[in-house]
Coordinates of C-alpha atoms and ligand atoms in Angstrom, one line a residue:
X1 CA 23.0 -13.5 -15.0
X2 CA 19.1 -13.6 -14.1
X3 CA 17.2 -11.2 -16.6
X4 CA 17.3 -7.6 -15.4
X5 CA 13.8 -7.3 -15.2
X6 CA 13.5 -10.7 -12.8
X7 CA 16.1 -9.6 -10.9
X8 CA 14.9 -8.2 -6.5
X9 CA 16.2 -5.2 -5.2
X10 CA 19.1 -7.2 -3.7
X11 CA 20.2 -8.8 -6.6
X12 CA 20.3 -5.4 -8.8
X13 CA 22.0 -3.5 -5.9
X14 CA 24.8 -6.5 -5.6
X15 CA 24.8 -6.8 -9.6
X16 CA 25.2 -2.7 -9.9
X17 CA 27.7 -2.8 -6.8
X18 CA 29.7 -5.3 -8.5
X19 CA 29.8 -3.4 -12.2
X20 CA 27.8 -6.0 -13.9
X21 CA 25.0 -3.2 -14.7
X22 CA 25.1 0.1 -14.8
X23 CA 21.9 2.5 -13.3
X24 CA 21.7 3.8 -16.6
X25 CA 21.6 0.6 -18.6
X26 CA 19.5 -0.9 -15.8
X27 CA 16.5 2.3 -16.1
X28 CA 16.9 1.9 -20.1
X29 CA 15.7 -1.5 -19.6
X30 CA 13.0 -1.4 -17.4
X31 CA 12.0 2.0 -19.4
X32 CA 11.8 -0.3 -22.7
X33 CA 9.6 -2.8 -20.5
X34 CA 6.7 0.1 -19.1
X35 CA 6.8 1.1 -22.7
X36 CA 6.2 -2.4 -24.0
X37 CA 3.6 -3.5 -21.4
X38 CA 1.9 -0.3 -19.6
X39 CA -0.8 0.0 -22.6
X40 CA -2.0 -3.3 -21.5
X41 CA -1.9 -2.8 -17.6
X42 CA -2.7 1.0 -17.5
X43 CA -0.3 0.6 -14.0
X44 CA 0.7 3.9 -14.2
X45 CA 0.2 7.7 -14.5
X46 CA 2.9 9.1 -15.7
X47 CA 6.4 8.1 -16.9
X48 CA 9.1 10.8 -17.0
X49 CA 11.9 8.9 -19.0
X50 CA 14.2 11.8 -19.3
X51 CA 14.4 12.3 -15.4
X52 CA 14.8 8.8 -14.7
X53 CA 18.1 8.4 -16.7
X54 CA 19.7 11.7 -15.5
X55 CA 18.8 10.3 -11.8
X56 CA 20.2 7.1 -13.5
X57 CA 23.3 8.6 -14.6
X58 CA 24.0 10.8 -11.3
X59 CA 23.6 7.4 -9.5
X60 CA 26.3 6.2 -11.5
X61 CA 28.4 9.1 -11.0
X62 CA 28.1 8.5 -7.0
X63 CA 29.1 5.0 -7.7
X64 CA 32.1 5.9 -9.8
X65 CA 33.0 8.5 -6.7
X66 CA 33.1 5.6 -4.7
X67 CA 29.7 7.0 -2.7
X68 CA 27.1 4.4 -2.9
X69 CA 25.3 2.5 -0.7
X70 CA 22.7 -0.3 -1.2
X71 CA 19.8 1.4 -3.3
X72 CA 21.8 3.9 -5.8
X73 CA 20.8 3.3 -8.8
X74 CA 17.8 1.0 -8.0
X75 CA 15.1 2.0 -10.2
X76 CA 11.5 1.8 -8.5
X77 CA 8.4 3.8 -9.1
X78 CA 6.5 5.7 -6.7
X79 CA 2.3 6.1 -5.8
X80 CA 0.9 9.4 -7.1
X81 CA -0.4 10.5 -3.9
X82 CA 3.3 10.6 -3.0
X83 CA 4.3 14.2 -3.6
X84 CA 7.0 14.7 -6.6
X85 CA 9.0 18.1 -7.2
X86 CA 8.5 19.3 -10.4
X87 CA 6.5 16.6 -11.5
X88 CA 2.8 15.4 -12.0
X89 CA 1.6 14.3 -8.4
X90 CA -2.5 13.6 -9.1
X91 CA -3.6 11.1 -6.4
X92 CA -6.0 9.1 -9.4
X93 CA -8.4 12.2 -9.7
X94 CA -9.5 15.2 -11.9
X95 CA -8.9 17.6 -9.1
X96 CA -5.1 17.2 -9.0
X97 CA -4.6 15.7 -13.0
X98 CA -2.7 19.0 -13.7
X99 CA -1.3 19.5 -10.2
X100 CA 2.6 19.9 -10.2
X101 CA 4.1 20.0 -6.6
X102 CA 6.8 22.4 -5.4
X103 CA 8.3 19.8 -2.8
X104 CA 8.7 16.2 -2.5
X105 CA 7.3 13.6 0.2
X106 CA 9.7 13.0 2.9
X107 CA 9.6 9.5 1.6
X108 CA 10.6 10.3 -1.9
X109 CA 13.3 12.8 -0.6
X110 CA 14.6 9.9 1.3
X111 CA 14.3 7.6 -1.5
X112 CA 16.4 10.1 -3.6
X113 CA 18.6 11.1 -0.7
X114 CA 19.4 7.0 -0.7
X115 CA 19.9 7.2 -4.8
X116 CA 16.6 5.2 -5.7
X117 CA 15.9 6.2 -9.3
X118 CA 12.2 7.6 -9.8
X119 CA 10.8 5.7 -12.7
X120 CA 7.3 6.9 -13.0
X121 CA 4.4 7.5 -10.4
X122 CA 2.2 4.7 -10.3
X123 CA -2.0 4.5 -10.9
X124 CA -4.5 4.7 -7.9
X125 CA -8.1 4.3 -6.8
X126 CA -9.1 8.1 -7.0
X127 CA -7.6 9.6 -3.2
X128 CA -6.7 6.0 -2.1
X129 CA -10.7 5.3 -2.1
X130 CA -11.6 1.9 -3.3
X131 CA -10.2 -1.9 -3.2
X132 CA -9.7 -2.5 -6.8
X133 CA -8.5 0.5 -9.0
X134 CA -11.7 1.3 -10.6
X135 CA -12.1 4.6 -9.6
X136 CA -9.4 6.4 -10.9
X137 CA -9.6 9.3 -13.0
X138 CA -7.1 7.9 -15.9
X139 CA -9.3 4.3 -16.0
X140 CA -8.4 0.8 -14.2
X141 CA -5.8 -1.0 -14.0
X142 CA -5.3 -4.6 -15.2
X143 CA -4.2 -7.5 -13.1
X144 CA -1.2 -8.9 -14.4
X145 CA -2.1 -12.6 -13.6
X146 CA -5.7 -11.9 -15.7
X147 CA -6.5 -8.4 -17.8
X148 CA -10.0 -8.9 -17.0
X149 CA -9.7 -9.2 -13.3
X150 CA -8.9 -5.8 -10.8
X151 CA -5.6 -6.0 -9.5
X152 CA -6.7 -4.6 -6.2
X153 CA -6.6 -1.2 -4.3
X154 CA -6.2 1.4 -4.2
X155 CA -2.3 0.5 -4.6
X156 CA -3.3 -1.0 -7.9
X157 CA -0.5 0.3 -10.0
X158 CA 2.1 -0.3 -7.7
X159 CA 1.2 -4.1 -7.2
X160 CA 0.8 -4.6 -11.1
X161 CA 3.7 -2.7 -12.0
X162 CA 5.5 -5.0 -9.3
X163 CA 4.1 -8.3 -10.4
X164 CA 4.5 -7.5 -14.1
X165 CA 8.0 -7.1 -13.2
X166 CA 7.9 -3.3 -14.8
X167 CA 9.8 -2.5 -11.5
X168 CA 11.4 -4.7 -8.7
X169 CA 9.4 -2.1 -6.2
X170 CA 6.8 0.7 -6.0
X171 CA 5.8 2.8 -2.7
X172 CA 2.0 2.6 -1.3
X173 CA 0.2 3.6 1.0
X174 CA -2.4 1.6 3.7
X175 CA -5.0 3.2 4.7
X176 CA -7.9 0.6 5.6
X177 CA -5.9 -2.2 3.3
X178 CA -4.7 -0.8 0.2
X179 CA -1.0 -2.0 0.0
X180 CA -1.9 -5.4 1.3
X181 CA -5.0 -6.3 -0.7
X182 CA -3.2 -5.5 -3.7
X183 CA -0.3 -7.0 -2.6
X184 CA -2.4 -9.8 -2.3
X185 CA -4.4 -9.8 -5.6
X186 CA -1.4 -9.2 -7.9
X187 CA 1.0 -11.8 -5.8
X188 CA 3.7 -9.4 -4.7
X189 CA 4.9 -9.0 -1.1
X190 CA 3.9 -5.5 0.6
X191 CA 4.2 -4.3 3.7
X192 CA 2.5 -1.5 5.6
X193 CA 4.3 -0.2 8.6
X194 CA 3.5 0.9 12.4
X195 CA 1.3 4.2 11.9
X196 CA 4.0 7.0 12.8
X197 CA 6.9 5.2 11.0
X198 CA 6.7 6.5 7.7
X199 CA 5.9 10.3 7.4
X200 CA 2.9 11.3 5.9
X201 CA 4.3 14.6 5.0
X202 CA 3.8 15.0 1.2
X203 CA 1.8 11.8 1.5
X204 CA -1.5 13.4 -0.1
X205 CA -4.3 12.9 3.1
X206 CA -7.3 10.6 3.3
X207 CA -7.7 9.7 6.7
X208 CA -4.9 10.6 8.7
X209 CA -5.0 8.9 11.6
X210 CA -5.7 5.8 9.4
X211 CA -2.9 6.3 6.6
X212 CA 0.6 4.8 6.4
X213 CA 3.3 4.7 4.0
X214 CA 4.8 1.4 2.7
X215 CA 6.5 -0.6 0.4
X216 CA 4.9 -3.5 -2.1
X217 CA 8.3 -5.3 -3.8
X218 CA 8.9 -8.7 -4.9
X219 CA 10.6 -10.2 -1.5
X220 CA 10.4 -9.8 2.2
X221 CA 14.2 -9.0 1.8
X222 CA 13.6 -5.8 -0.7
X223 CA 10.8 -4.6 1.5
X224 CA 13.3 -4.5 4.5
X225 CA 15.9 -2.4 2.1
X226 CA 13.2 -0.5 0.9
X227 CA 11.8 0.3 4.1
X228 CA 14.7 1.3 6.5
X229 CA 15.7 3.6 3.8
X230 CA 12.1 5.3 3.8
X231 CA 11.4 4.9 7.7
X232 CA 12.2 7.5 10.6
X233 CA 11.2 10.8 12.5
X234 CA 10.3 13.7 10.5
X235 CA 9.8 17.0 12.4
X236 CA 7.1 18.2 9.3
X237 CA 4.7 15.4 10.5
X238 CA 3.4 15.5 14.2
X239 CA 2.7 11.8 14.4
X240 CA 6.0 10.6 13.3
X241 CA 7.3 8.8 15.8
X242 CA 10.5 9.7 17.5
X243 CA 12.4 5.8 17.5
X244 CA 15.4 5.3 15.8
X245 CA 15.3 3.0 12.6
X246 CA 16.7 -0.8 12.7
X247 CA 18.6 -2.2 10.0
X248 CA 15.5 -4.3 9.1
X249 CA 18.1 -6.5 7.2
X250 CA 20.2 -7.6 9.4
X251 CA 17.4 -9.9 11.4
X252 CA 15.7 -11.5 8.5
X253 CA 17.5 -14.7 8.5
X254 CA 17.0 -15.2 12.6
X255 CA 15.5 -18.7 13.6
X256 CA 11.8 -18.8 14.0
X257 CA 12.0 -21.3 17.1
X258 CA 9.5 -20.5 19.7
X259 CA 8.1 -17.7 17.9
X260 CA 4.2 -18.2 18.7
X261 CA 1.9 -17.4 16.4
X262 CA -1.9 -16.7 16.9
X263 CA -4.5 -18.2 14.2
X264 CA -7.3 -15.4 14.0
X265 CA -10.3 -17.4 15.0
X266 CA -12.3 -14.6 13.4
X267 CA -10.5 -14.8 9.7
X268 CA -10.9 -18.4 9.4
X269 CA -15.1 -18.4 10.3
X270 CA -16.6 -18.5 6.5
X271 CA -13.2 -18.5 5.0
X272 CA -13.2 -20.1 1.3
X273 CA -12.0 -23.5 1.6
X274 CA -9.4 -23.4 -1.2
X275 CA -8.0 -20.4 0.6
X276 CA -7.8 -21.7 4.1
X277 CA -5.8 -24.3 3.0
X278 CA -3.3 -22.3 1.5
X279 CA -3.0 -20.5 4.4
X280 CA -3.0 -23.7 6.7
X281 CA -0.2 -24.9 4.7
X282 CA 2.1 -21.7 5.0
X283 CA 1.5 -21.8 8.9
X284 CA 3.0 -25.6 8.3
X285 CA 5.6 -24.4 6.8
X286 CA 6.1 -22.1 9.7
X287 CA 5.4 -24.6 12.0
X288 CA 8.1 -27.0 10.7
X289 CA 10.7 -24.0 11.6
X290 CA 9.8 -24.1 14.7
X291 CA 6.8 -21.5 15.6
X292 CA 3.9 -23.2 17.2
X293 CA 0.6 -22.3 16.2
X294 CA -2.2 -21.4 18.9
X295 CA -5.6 -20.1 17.9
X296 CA -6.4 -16.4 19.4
X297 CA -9.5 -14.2 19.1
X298 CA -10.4 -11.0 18.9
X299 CA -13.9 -10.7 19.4
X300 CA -14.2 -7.5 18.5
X301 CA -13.0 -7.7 15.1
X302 CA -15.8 -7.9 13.2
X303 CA -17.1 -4.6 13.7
X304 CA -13.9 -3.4 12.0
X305 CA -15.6 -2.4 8.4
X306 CA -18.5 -0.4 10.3
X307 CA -16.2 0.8 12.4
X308 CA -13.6 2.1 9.5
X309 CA -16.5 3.6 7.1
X310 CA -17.2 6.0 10.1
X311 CA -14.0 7.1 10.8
X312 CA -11.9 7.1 7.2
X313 CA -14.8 9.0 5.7
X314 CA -15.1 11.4 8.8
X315 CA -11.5 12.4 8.4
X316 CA -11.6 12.4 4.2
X317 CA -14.7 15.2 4.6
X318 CA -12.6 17.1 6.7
X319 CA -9.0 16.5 4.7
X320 CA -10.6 17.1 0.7
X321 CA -12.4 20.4 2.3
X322 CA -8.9 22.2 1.4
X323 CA -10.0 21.2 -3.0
X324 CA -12.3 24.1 -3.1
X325 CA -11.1 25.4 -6.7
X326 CA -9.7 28.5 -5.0
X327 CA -6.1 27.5 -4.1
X328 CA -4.8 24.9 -6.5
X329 CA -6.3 21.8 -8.1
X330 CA -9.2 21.7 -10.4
X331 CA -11.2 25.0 -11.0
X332 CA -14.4 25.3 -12.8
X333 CA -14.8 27.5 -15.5
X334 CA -16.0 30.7 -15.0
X335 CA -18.2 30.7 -11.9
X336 CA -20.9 33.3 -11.2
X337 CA -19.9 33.6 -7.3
X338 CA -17.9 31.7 -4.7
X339 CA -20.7 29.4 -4.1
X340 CA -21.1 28.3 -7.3
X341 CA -17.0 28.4 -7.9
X342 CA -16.7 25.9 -4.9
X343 CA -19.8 23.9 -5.9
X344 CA -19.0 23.4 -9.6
X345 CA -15.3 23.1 -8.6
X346 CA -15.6 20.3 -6.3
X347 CA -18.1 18.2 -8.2
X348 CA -16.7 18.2 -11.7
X349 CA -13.3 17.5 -10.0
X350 CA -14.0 14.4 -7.4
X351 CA -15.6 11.2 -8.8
X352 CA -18.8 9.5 -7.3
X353 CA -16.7 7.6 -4.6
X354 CA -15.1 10.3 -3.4
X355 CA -18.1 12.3 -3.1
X356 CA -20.1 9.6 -1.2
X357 CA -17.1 9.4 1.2
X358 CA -17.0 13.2 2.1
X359 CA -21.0 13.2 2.0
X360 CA -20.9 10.2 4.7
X361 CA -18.1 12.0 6.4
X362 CA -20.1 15.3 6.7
X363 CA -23.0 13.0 7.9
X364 CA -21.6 11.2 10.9
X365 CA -19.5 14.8 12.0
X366 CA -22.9 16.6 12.0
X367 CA -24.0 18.1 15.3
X368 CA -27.0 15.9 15.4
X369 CA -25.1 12.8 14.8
X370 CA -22.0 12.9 16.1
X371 CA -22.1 10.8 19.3
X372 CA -24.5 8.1 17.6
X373 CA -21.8 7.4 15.0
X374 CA -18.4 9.4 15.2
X375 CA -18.4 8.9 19.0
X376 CA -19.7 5.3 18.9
X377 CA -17.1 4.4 16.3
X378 CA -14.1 5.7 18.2
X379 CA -15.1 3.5 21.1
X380 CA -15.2 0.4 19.1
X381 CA -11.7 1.5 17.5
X382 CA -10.9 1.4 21.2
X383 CA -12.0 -1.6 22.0
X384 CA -11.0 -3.5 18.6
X385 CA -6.8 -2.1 19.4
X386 CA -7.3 -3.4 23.0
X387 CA -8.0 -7.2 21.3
X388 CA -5.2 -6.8 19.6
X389 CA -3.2 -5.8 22.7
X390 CA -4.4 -8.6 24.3
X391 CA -3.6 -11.3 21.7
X392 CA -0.4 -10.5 21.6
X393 CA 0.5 -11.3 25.4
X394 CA -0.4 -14.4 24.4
X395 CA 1.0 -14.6 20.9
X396 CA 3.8 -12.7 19.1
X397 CA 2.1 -12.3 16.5
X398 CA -1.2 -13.0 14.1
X399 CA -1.8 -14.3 10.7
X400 CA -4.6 -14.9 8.5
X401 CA -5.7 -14.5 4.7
X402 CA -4.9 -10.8 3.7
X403 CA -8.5 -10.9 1.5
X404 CA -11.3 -13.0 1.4
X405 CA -11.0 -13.8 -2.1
X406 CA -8.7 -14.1 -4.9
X407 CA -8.8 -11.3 -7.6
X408 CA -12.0 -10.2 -8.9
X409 CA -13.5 -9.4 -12.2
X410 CA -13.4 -5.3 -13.5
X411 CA -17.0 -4.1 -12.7
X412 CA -18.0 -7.1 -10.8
X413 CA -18.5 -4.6 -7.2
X414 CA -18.4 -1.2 -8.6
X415 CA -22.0 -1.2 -8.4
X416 CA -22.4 -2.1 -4.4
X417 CA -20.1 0.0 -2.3
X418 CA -20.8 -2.1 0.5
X419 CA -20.0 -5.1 -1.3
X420 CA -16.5 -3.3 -2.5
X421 CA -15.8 -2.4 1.2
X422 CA -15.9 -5.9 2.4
X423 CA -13.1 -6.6 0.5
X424 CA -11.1 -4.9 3.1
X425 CA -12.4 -7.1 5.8
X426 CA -9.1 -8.8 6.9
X427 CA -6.8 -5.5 6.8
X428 CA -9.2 -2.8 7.8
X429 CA -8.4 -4.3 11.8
X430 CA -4.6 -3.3 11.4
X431 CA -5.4 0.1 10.4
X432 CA -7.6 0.9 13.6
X433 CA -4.8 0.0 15.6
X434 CA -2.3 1.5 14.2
X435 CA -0.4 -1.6 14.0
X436 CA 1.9 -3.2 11.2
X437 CA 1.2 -5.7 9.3
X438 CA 2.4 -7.4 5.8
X439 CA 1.1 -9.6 2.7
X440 CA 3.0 -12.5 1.4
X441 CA 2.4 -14.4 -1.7
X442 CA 1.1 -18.2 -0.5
X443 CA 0.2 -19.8 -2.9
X444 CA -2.4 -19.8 -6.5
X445 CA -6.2 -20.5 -7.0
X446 CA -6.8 -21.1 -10.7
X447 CA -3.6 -19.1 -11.3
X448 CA -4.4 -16.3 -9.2
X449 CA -2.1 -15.5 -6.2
X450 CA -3.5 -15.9 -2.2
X451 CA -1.7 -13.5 0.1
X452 CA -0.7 -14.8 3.9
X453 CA -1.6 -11.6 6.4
X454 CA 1.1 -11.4 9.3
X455 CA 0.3 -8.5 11.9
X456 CA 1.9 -8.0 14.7
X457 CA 2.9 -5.3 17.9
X458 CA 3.5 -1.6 17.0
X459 CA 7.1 -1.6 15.5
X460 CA 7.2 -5.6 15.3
X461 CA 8.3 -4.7 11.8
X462 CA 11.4 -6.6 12.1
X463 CA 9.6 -9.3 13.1
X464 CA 7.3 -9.3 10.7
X465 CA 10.1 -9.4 7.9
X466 CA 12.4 -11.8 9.4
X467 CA 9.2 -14.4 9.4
X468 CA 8.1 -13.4 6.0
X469 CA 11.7 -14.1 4.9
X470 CA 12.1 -17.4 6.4
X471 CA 9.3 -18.2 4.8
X472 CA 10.1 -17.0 1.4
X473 CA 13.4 -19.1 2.3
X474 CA 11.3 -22.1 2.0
X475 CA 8.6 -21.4 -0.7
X476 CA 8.7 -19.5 -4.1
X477 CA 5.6 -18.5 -4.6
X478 CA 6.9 -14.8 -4.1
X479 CA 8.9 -15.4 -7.4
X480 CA 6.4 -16.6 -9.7
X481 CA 5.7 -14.7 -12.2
X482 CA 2.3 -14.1 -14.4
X483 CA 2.0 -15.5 -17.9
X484 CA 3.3 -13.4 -20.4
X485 CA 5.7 -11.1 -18.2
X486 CA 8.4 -13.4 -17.4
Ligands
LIG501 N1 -10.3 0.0 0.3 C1 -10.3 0.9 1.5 C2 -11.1 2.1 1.2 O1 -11.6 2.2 0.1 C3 -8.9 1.1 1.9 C4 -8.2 2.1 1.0 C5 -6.9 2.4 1.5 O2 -6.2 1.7 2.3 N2 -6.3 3.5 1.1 O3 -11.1 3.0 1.9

C-alpha cells in the first residue's frame, strides 16, 4: 500500500471502505506529520488534535454501522475564514485571533454532515487580502517546493498543507485568485467554482459579490468528491443558486473529442517563455485527445486588475465596517469614548493591507467619486463578463497560465502593492464574471510548479474536471511531490 500520507482522497476513501485503514489510525498519522513539518511551513493556524480523533472515531463508528459514504473518515483541513463551532475561526488577523464562532459554515456543516474529519484550519493572507501569505497576523507561510519562496495567496496554507502532503485536501476560497494562484505556486490542483455554487454563509466576507468557496486537493478526481459534497442551494445565503448538484464524478473520464478550446490571446502577450511552453505542451497533450485548439480574445481583459481594485475594496470597506470593537472581535483597551473605542479598535486590530483596502474602498464609494470610479468600474465588469460570454460561443472553454510567474521570494513585493496585485492578473477575470475556473499542476521551472488555468461557462464545472482529469490521466505532474515531504 501507497504511504498514507501520498495517498488522494480516492484512494484513502477506497482504502478506509475496504478496512485497510481506519479514520482513527489514518488522522493519527497525518496528526504526527502537521506536528513533524508545520514548524517549518507555518501552513496553519490552529490544530485541534483531540477533536479530530473523536470526529475520527465517530466516522468509524458510521462505518462499522454500515453508514458511510465516500468521504467518512477523510481527514482534510479547512481555511480560517471558514466558520468552525466551538473552535478558533480568525480569518489571518488580530481582530478575530480570539474569535470563537457559535455556528459552522454551510460548507463545513456539509463537510461534517458527509463525515470529512476537521484536522485543523489552515493559514491565510489577513481577510483573504494579498497573493502570497505575507500578511497574516500569525507570520507567512513557507512554500513547500522552497522555504524561502511565498507559497501564494491568500489560500497559502491550504496549498502548502496540500503540497506537503500534511492533508490530501483543504477548503479555499477565490476571491480575485486566491485558490488558483496558490494552487499554482505550491503545485496542487484547486478549483474555484461558479459564484452562487458554494454558500458563502459562515464564509467570513471580503467582497461578496467577488468571493467563492472551493477546493485545492491533490487531483482533479478529489476536487470533484470534494466539491459535490460541499456544493448546493443554501436558503442562509441569497446568492446561492437554486441548481441541483451533479455527481461531478461520474463525467470525469468522458472523451475530450471535439471539445474546443480557446487560447487567451491576451495571457499569452508578454508571457515568460519557459512558462508558455509548459502551457503549450499541456494544450498538446489536450490536443492529442482530441480537443482542437483555436485562439480567442477578450479584449477587454486587461482592465481586469483596475477594474477588481475598485470593486473588491469597495465591498471590503463596506463588509469590515461590522469590526468596530463593540460587538465581537478585537477591542481596545480602555477607550475614552466611542470614537476613540472604534478608532483604536479598528487600527490595532487590521494590518496595513487591510487598512489600505477599506481606505481605497471608502475612497471610490465617496459621494464625490463614486461615478468616476465605482460606477466606471461596474461598467467595465460588464463589459469584461460579456467577452467572456462571447468566447465561449465560439469555444467551450478557455485556458491559459493561472500566474505570470512561478513562486516568488518572501518580501520580494510586500513593498509595492501594485506590484503584489499583478500577480492576480490571469484569475482576477474569472472572478468579475462570476465564472469557474480551475488550476492544474503542468509542469516545473527550476523545481517550482506552473499551474494550467481552465475557465469556462457558469456551472461548466463538470467540464472543467472531466478535462482536468483527462489530463491528469496523461501527465503526473499533479503527483510530484516537493523535496523533503515525500
Ligand atoms: N490577491 C487578491 C487580493 O489580494 C485576491 C485575493 C483573494 O482571492 N481572496 O485581493
Amino acid at each position: 500500500m501507497t504511504e498514507l500520507h501520498l495517498m488522494t482522497v480516492a484512494e484513502l476513501s477506497a482504502a478506509l471502505h475496504a478496512g485497510r485503514v481506519s479514520s482513527v489510525e489514518l488522522t493519527r498519522a497525518l496528526l504526527a506529520r502537521i506536528e513533524r513539518h508545520d514548524r517549518a511551513l507555518n501552513a496553519f493556524i490552529s490544530v485541534d488534535a483531540e477533536s479530530a480523533l473523536a470526529e475520527a472515531a465517530a466516522a468509524d463508528a458510521r462505518r462499522h454501522a454500515g453508514d458511510a459514504g465516500p468521504l467518512t473518515g477523510v481527514p482534510i483541513a479547512h481555511k480560517d475564514i471558514f466558520c468552525t463551532r466551538g473552535q478558533k475561526t480568525t480569518c489571518g488577523s488580530r481582530m478575530l485571533a480570539n474569535f470563537v464562532s457559535p455556528y459552522d459554515a454551510t460548507v463545513v456543516e456539509r463537510l461534517r454532515a458527509a463525515g470529512v474529519v476537521t484536522l485543523g484550519k489552515t493559514n491565510m493572507d489577513e481577510f483573504a487580502m494579498g497573493s502570497s501569505n505575507e500578511t497574516s497576523f500569525f507570520g507567512p507561510v513557507r512554500n513547500p517546493w522552497d522555504g524561502a519562496r511565498v507559497p501564494g495567496g491568500s489560500s497559502g496554507g491550504s496549498a502548502a498543507a496540500v503540497a506537503a502532503r500534511l492533508v490530501p485536501a483543504a477548503t479555499g476560497t477565490d476571491t480575485g485568485g486566491s485558490i488558483r494562484q496558490p494552487a499554482a505556486l505550491c503545485g496542487v490542483t484547486g478549483i474555484k467554482p461558479t459564484y452562487g455554487r458554494v454558500s458563502r454563509f459562515g464564509m467570513i466576507a471580503f467582497a461578496s459579490s467577488l468571493d467563492q468557496g472551493g477546493v485545492l486537493a491533490i487531483s482533479a478526481e478529489d476536487a470533484a468528491l470534494l466539491l459535490g459534497a460541499m456544493a448546493g442551494f443554501d436558503e442562509r445565503d441569497s446568492t446561492s443558486v437554486e441548481l441541483p448538484v451533479p455527481d461531478y464524478t461520474a463525467t470525469l473520464e468522458q472523451p475530450l473529442k471535439g471539445l474546443k478550446i480557446g487560447m487567451l490571446r491576451e495571457f499569452f502577450a508578454g508571457l515568460d517563455p519557459a512558462i508558455e511552453q509548459l502551457i503549450r505542451a499541456a494544450l498538446a497533450l489536450l490536443h492529442a485527445q482530441g480537443a482542437v485548439v483555436r485562439e480567442v480574445s477578450l479584449p477587454n481583459l486587461p482592465l481586469s486588475v483596475p477594474t477588481y481594485y475598485v470593486v473588491a475594496p469597495a465591498e471590503c470597506s463596506s463588509n469590515l465596517a461590522r469590526y468596530d470593537g463593540v460587538r465581537y472581535g478585537h477591542r481596545c483597551e480602555q477607550p475614552r469614548d466611542l470614537t476613540d473605542l472604534y478608532e483604536r479598535s479598528r487600527g490595532e486590530g487590521f494590518g496595513a493591507e487591510v487598512k489600505r483596502r477599506i481606505m481605497i474602498g471608502t475612497y471610490v464609494l465617496s459621494a464625490g467619486y463614486y461615478d468616476a470610479y465605482y460606477l466606471k468600474a461596474q461598467q467595465v465588469r460588464a463589459l469584461i463578463a460579456a467577452d467572456f460570454e462571447r468566447a465561449f460561443h465560439e469555444v467551450d472553454v478557455v485556458i491559459g497560465p493561472t500566474t505570470p510567474t512561478t513562486a516568488f521570494s518572501l518580501g520580494a513585493k510586500s513593498a509595492d502593492p501594485v506590484t503584489m496585485y499583478l500577480s492576480d492578473i490571469y484569475t482576477i477575470g474569472a472572478n468579475l464574471a462570476g465564472l469557474p475556473a480551475m488550476s492544474v499542476p503542468c509542469g516545473l521551472l527550476e523545481e517550482l510548479p506552473v499551474g494550467l488555468q481552465i475557465i469556462g461557462p457558469h456551472f461548466s464545472e463538470q467540464k472543467l474536471l472531466n478535462i482536468a482529469h483527462r489530463y491528469q490521466c496523461e501527465s503526473d505532474w499533479h503527483l510530484r511531490v516537493p523535496r523533503g515531504f515525500g
